[in-house]
XYZ file of C-alpha atoms in Angstrom:
527
model
C 112.094 87.593 117.840
C 109.666 90.855 117.677
C 105.600 90.326 117.556
C 103.137 93.096 116.349
C 99.552 93.268 116.287
C 98.584 94.223 113.207
C 95.565 96.527 112.782
C 95.034 96.171 108.666
C 95.895 93.367 106.473
C 96.193 91.650 103.392
C 95.081 88.600 101.548
C 96.974 87.070 98.962
C 94.176 85.655 96.572
C 96.652 82.322 95.352
C 96.183 78.508 95.783
C 99.640 76.910 97.275
C 102.959 78.289 95.348
C 106.455 77.550 96.133
C 109.565 80.187 95.993
C 112.999 78.841 95.420
C 115.833 80.273 97.199
C 116.766 82.685 94.343
C 113.337 84.202 94.145
C 111.790 83.022 91.120
C 108.136 82.482 91.688
C 106.194 79.310 90.328
C 103.108 80.784 89.297
C 101.182 84.167 88.977
C 102.063 86.962 91.531
C 99.863 87.152 94.309
C 97.143 90.085 94.674
C 96.374 92.156 97.750
C 93.145 92.896 98.640
C 91.655 93.999 101.842
C 91.364 91.506 104.735
C 89.292 91.052 107.961
C 91.155 91.088 111.249
C 91.403 88.430 113.894
C 88.955 88.973 116.720
C 90.157 91.501 119.442
C 92.129 89.997 122.264
C 95.097 89.565 124.452
C 98.691 89.746 122.706
C 100.054 87.128 124.846
C 97.447 84.928 126.253
C 98.444 80.935 125.312
C 95.679 79.596 127.124
C 92.520 81.900 125.878
C 91.605 82.802 129.582
C 91.774 86.744 129.165
C 95.138 87.105 131.115
C 98.573 88.113 130.386
C 101.271 85.267 129.591
C 104.964 85.229 129.280
C 107.407 83.079 127.873
C 111.168 82.652 128.799
C 113.840 80.713 127.211
C 116.472 78.266 128.727
C 118.160 76.915 125.724
C 120.799 75.395 127.579
C 118.819 73.378 130.394
C 119.350 69.782 130.641
C 115.972 67.822 129.479
C 115.433 63.952 130.153
C 119.343 63.796 130.641
C 120.428 65.436 127.495
C 122.507 68.376 128.348
C 121.732 71.748 126.583
C 118.510 70.362 124.956
C 116.527 73.439 125.897
C 113.122 74.518 127.140
C 110.936 77.067 127.503
C 109.308 78.324 130.749
C 105.627 79.980 130.423
C 104.490 81.797 132.939
C 100.634 82.389 132.652
C 98.782 85.281 133.967
C 95.928 85.223 136.797
C 93.508 87.594 137.963
C 95.686 90.527 139.538
C 95.861 91.430 135.988
C 100.004 91.264 136.270
C 101.863 89.644 133.458
C 103.014 86.104 134.161
C 102.206 85.709 137.531
C 99.756 82.631 137.690
C 100.319 78.899 136.915
C 103.804 77.985 135.683
C 104.667 75.795 133.119
C 107.483 74.050 130.968
C 107.530 73.193 126.927
C 110.223 71.117 125.564
C 110.543 68.758 122.701
C 109.601 66.053 125.398
C 106.076 68.000 125.611
C 103.036 66.022 124.242
C 102.280 68.084 121.010
C 105.982 69.005 120.236
C 107.796 67.130 117.610
C 111.267 65.650 118.058
C 113.020 64.660 120.978
C 115.448 66.322 123.283
C 119.109 65.453 122.345
C 122.529 67.012 123.386
C 123.127 70.609 122.448
C 119.744 71.119 120.567
C 119.078 74.637 122.433
C 115.524 74.747 121.933
C 114.299 78.307 122.739
C 117.450 79.493 121.652
C 115.024 82.345 119.825
C 111.538 83.114 120.538
C 108.780 84.650 118.700
C 104.797 84.709 119.809
C 101.667 85.659 117.935
C 98.037 84.325 117.774
C 98.986 82.492 114.170
C 95.703 81.009 113.301
C 93.610 83.514 114.497
C 91.858 80.922 117.124
C 91.991 82.987 120.249
C 95.081 81.203 121.579
C 98.528 82.842 121.373
C 100.779 80.575 119.830
C 104.806 80.104 119.934
C 107.858 80.187 117.478
C 110.533 78.239 118.649
C 114.184 78.293 117.035
C 116.399 75.483 117.874
C 119.276 76.648 115.459
C 121.808 73.737 116.910
C 119.321 71.001 116.239
C 121.050 68.020 113.888
C 118.478 67.524 110.739
C 119.457 64.544 108.563
C 122.880 63.996 109.637
C 123.882 67.323 109.065
C 125.095 69.393 112.713
C 123.820 72.238 113.810
C 121.623 72.726 110.476
C 118.729 73.834 112.652
C 115.059 73.605 113.502
C 111.793 75.795 114.234
C 108.501 74.667 115.488
C 105.050 76.343 115.329
C 103.607 75.458 118.961
C 99.878 75.877 118.959
C 97.994 77.552 122.019
C 95.048 75.591 123.297
C 92.568 75.740 126.282
C 95.465 73.828 128.318
C 98.065 76.148 127.230
C 101.237 75.581 125.274
C 102.761 71.887 124.456
C 98.984 70.057 124.927
C 96.987 71.144 122.007
C 97.323 70.197 118.469
C 100.595 69.084 116.903
C 103.225 71.164 115.974
C 104.408 72.504 112.785
C 107.868 71.357 112.008
C 110.123 73.745 109.877
C 113.201 72.721 108.413
C 115.317 73.957 105.304
C 112.998 71.432 103.339
C 110.205 73.679 103.997
C 111.831 76.379 101.457
C 112.078 74.908 97.931
C 115.543 74.386 96.635
C 117.316 75.349 100.178
C 119.608 72.583 101.243
C 120.175 71.168 104.550
C 123.880 71.275 105.529
C 126.267 71.309 108.565
C 125.884 74.939 110.264
C 123.054 76.720 108.804
C 121.599 77.853 112.124
C 118.135 77.566 110.857
C 115.999 79.326 113.593
C 119.182 81.506 115.138
C 116.417 84.230 114.793
C 112.833 84.219 114.499
C 109.641 86.619 114.202
C 106.397 86.510 113.184
C 103.059 88.370 112.281
C 99.797 87.218 112.904
C 96.600 87.289 110.430
C 98.446 87.730 107.394
C 95.321 86.533 105.051
C 91.970 86.925 105.797
C 90.929 86.655 109.495
C 88.907 83.846 110.736
C 90.533 81.314 108.359
C 90.619 77.946 109.612
C 93.720 76.789 111.494
C 96.787 77.130 110.769
C 96.494 79.688 107.394
C 96.580 83.017 108.804
C 100.437 83.887 109.744
C 104.134 84.818 108.400
C 107.012 83.629 110.289
C 110.700 85.108 109.208
C 113.560 82.859 109.878
C 117.291 83.644 110.383
C 119.595 81.056 108.657
C 122.873 82.800 109.103
C 125.118 80.030 108.693
C 123.166 78.816 105.486
C 125.669 78.446 102.186
C 124.511 80.465 99.214
C 126.229 79.596 95.698
C 129.125 77.854 97.792
C 129.975 80.560 99.943
C 129.545 79.168 103.955
C 127.920 81.086 106.648
C 126.547 84.086 103.642
C 123.513 83.572 105.373
C 119.560 83.620 104.145
C 116.217 84.362 105.596
C 113.046 82.099 105.165
C 109.558 83.437 104.928
C 106.979 81.186 105.741
C 103.247 82.554 105.070
C 100.080 80.544 104.932
C 96.468 81.548 103.819
C 93.526 80.416 102.643
C 94.739 76.907 102.522
C 97.919 77.691 100.611
C 101.562 77.560 101.893
C 104.517 79.780 100.439
C 108.203 78.817 101.446
C 110.107 82.074 100.213
C 114.045 81.773 100.822
C 115.935 85.095 100.247
C 119.439 86.143 100.228
C 121.742 88.648 99.181
C 121.635 86.639 95.784
C 118.090 87.235 95.326
C 116.585 89.552 92.678
C 116.269 93.021 93.739
C 118.515 92.688 97.111
C 121.128 95.172 97.223
C 124.706 93.571 97.319
C 125.751 90.185 96.845
C 126.021 86.903 99.278
C 129.818 86.558 100.908
C 131.354 84.089 102.785
C 130.934 85.060 106.597
C 128.215 87.929 106.259
C 125.769 85.984 108.488
C 122.968 87.485 106.538
C 119.700 86.984 108.792
C 121.746 87.043 112.238
C 118.551 89.177 112.940
C 115.077 89.474 111.742
C 112.141 91.526 112.526
C 109.020 91.279 109.990
C 106.039 93.637 110.013
C 104.245 96.507 107.574
C 107.153 98.959 107.411
C 107.763 100.166 103.963
C 103.981 100.858 103.652
C 103.375 103.557 101.001
C 99.649 104.515 101.400
C 99.057 104.177 105.295
C 95.122 105.316 104.529
C 94.674 101.919 102.245
C 94.113 99.006 103.589
C 96.627 97.301 101.137
C 99.691 96.839 103.125
C 103.303 95.272 102.122
C 105.052 92.965 104.595
C 108.387 93.775 104.682
C 111.511 92.016 106.698
C 114.159 93.914 107.927
C 117.606 91.336 107.983
C 120.666 92.229 110.020
C 124.024 90.963 108.455
C 126.476 92.175 111.446
C 129.428 90.388 109.716
C 129.306 91.610 106.301
C 132.415 93.673 105.009
C 131.571 97.004 104.023
C 134.425 97.798 101.346
C 137.577 96.298 102.833
C 136.382 97.183 106.477
C 135.987 93.699 107.972
C 132.552 92.699 110.031
C 131.516 96.446 110.036
C 127.649 95.282 109.136
C 124.600 96.126 107.020
C 121.050 95.911 107.545
C 118.709 95.076 104.511
C 115.185 95.996 104.091
C 113.906 93.630 101.955
C 110.252 94.939 100.443
C 107.674 93.078 99.757
C 108.370 89.446 100.497
C 105.290 87.959 98.765
C 106.756 88.478 95.226
C 109.648 86.338 93.036
C 111.343 90.102 93.268
C 112.116 92.428 95.496
C 112.434 95.977 93.810
C 112.741 98.922 96.358
C 114.789 97.020 98.916
C 117.342 98.986 100.114
C 120.844 98.133 102.195
C 122.289 100.487 104.816
C 125.633 100.821 106.731
C 127.768 103.354 108.697
C 128.828 103.972 105.064
C 124.850 105.228 103.713
C 124.382 108.935 103.224
C 122.933 110.564 106.319
C 124.032 107.671 108.649
C 126.049 109.074 111.313
C 129.495 107.819 112.075
C 132.024 106.059 109.942
C 132.550 102.299 109.000
C 134.904 100.934 111.436
C 136.036 97.282 111.597
C 134.091 94.891 114.107
C 130.959 97.828 114.687
C 128.466 94.757 113.795
C 125.804 97.143 112.596
C 122.722 95.088 112.704
C 123.629 92.618 115.513
C 120.357 93.603 116.766
C 117.134 95.346 115.605
C 113.593 96.146 115.954
C 110.613 97.789 113.837
C 107.418 99.105 114.987
C 104.615 100.947 113.111
C 102.161 103.162 114.957
C 99.685 104.889 112.801
C 101.551 106.185 109.338
C 105.099 106.161 111.334
C 107.461 103.150 110.981
C 110.391 103.237 113.102
C 113.511 101.040 112.837
C 116.381 100.875 115.856
C 119.593 99.013 114.636
C 122.152 98.081 117.664
C 125.888 98.562 116.543
C 127.311 97.270 119.971
C 130.951 97.214 118.280
C 130.981 100.708 117.929
C 133.968 102.828 118.964
C 132.338 106.262 120.327
C 135.784 108.724 120.396
C 138.389 106.784 121.976
C 136.374 103.911 123.783
C 136.093 100.786 122.063
C 133.465 98.629 121.945
C 131.404 101.281 123.792
C 128.558 101.011 121.461
C 125.442 102.954 119.358
C 122.103 102.805 117.944
C 120.991 104.002 114.915
C 117.115 105.026 114.485
C 115.405 105.328 110.825
C 111.920 106.493 110.479
C 109.710 105.707 107.489
C 106.401 108.141 106.936
C 105.028 106.834 104.038
C 107.374 108.812 101.184
C 110.782 108.479 102.575
C 113.027 106.251 104.684
C 115.224 108.400 106.831
C 118.057 107.959 109.088
C 117.584 109.552 112.228
C 119.878 110.065 115.445
C 122.763 107.945 116.113
C 122.277 107.286 119.794
C 124.719 106.501 122.414
C 125.494 107.438 126.143
C 127.335 110.579 124.891
C 124.151 111.981 123.182
C 123.190 115.251 124.827
C 121.119 114.676 127.527
C 121.438 110.724 127.835
C 122.747 109.419 131.192
C 125.898 107.977 131.708
C 128.949 107.971 128.983
C 130.007 105.750 126.563
C 132.735 103.791 127.725
C 134.769 100.870 126.523
C 133.482 97.508 126.525
C 130.076 98.752 127.298
C 128.222 97.057 124.632
C 125.169 99.715 124.597
C 122.610 98.560 121.735
C 123.621 94.609 122.122
C 120.044 93.941 122.423
C 116.752 96.244 121.013
C 113.114 96.120 121.679
C 110.421 98.760 121.003
C 107.203 98.937 122.439
C 104.242 100.986 120.971
C 101.661 102.793 123.162
C 98.824 101.389 125.108
C 96.654 101.240 127.784
C 97.294 105.004 129.015
C 100.730 105.193 127.427
C 100.678 107.321 124.676
C 104.437 107.250 123.508
C 106.547 104.688 121.773
C 109.312 103.475 124.069
C 112.963 101.800 122.961
C 114.417 99.487 125.511
C 118.454 99.479 125.008
C 120.519 96.764 126.773
C 124.032 97.655 127.702
C 125.137 94.448 129.313
C 128.846 95.485 129.424
C 128.040 98.498 131.196
C 130.485 98.833 134.359
C 128.129 100.477 136.956
C 128.171 99.585 140.424
C 130.280 96.545 138.989
C 132.136 95.880 136.183
C 130.084 94.377 133.428
C 127.127 94.432 136.053
C 124.926 95.711 133.036
C 122.186 98.444 132.441
C 118.935 98.732 130.408
C 117.794 102.585 129.200
C 114.498 103.186 128.147
C 114.182 105.905 125.604
C 110.642 107.964 125.054
C 110.810 108.442 121.050
C 109.010 112.308 121.350
C 112.003 113.194 123.751
C 115.497 110.999 123.794
C 116.810 112.893 126.635
C 113.891 111.775 128.928
C 115.427 108.165 129.155
C 114.778 106.189 132.252
C 117.968 103.907 133.159
C 117.596 100.845 135.147
C 120.066 98.356 136.519
C 119.785 96.165 139.828
C 121.019 99.135 141.994
C 118.049 100.806 140.930
C 115.335 101.334 143.666
C 112.901 98.694 144.127
C 114.537 96.592 140.849
C 115.109 92.963 142.249
C 118.871 91.443 142.232
C 121.905 92.070 143.859
C 124.795 93.919 141.510
C 127.903 91.799 140.946
C 130.609 91.893 138.504
C 129.615 89.839 135.478
C 125.629 90.057 135.828
C 125.209 91.533 132.242
C 122.066 93.074 133.016
C 120.102 93.540 129.770
C 121.684 90.666 127.821
C 118.243 90.245 127.131
C 115.214 92.622 126.533
C 111.852 92.399 125.450
C 108.426 93.748 125.751
C 105.078 92.065 126.865
C 101.845 94.086 126.384
C 98.839 92.635 128.437
C 95.210 93.341 129.679
C 96.039 95.225 132.422
C 99.784 95.780 132.413
C 102.726 96.730 129.952
C 106.266 95.586 130.686
C 109.959 95.424 129.735
C 111.808 92.032 130.378
C 115.074 92.190 131.149
C 117.051 88.947 131.016
C 119.954 88.216 133.092
C 121.278 84.856 132.472
C 124.528 85.350 133.913
C 123.272 86.656 137.218
C 126.157 85.763 139.874
C 123.493 85.561 143.047
C 121.072 83.911 141.040
C 123.309 81.193 139.438
C 120.834 79.802 137.155
C 119.576 82.921 135.914
C 116.890 85.459 136.422
C 114.338 87.690 134.629
C 113.736 91.081 135.964
C 110.091 92.793 135.071
C 109.685 96.287 134.953
C 106.223 97.718 134.234
C 105.678 100.815 132.326
C 102.915 102.687 134.254
C 103.757 102.569 138.056
C 103.666 98.951 139.007
C 106.926 97.876 140.909
C 109.415 95.863 139.281
C 109.725 92.240 140.152
C 111.411 89.068 139.158
C 110.964 85.588 137.636
C 113.815 83.055 139.343
C 114.013 79.452 138.801
C 112.711 77.802 141.949
C 111.029 80.698 143.338
C 107.198 81.296 143.388
C 106.306 78.293 141.313
C 108.760 78.681 138.495
C 110.618 75.214 137.771
C 113.776 74.828 139.090
C 116.714 72.807 137.085
C 117.350 75.850 134.868
C 120.949 76.727 133.419
C 120.481 79.864 131.908
C 116.847 81.160 132.232
C 116.423 84.119 130.893
C 118.618 83.747 127.601
C 115.787 84.453 125.142
C 112.431 85.885 125.719
C 109.297 86.109 123.814
C 108.428 89.645 122.783
C 105.010 91.308 121.875
C 105.188 95.021 121.717
C 101.557 95.777 119.546
C 104.022 97.433 116.902
C 101.437 98.032 114.705
C 98.157 100.292 115.605
């Protein structure tokens, strides 16, 4: 669910092509070329008014009497320069330009991504509904591209509908969960191309069947440019992707797409990669240890140079253990010539503390992809201590530098942290230049709204939004005890006071269920 503002682009000089699930290309290989950018603008501005907006998912909300149909709350900006402090709106499958209709259990908004996909100056929204029934197949899943407009989200051009049929040879089967995870990249192709042909969207399908192997999983990459569209379904059986598809791997439970393994940062010729988490992958005989795969160059029929990591890989600290769930969460960010990857391992045992959790860092400098620090609460200089059930790394979000901030930061959610109360939760924000100088937040921190209660699970979701006058981490607390329908804490980077969004308060619509269970993240991850 992580979006990046891209500084240099690629264009693909090819007409409409189709790529099948195994990875064979029907037609000649695309060629890379330099391309224009989208006009500079807001990274999160759905109505194009130059103010900073945000989206908060409530996938368990009742819509038109349909339980857990799901909806997305839109928090528009206003003249004070703060993110999301203006008008409020709701987008659901009952909205005028959004296809489909609310149905029981769809969970529209389970995953979110935001970017100006068509370079028209209005930020767009990618919404995953992994429990949508398609063609009679329960929980097969559905993704919709909802276009921004002068009137905001849900009232502009008709949304684009994406199902398994968008990817050649990908069958619709029950339990696919297409849209369980989503990410997007804007302006892939020449900037200024007529809408909607300038984007790439990565879609996790962790319940997908590959060769009869249930829940092996795959990732759909849909990209559009110059009037052509390509749908590419990638699995561990695709040519060049390490490993092999196995039942229960759940390849695609987490995805992030960006210019990651770019060999020549000084060139206009960039490679778009997708990083894929398989948290339930067995490593040898060790069940659910988890792996992460960097699938290189998603535009071609084969993926040479792709690489898979686990805690059994050379240079990666720790050891493979059952239930680690390496790859449960991940995020990538690119700043200048340096790419960073963070991998959450919330099931990691630290010493004798089971499920304390850790985060594995990687970096790519244009030459080599290198494992870095294995970060835990027992790492020197880090506040707190690794404790059983903390789930450190269950959620992650990078923030690239912006405005007056010159430092890349990483927010780590620790929803099981026992601070002032059992499972009250915590978030730690790390400076990549000095991991020991992290900032720690909970609802007991000075100025952070909300009371501390057992079971709040503060940090169940984290995201970052970069606006015109403010940059802030969002912390989802859908289980907040005092605010029983959920809340989101807004923690500005740059000295502003923390604040909150809560259903039924300050214009945020009521009738929520688990407000904050998903968040749209814009981190400006390529600069």
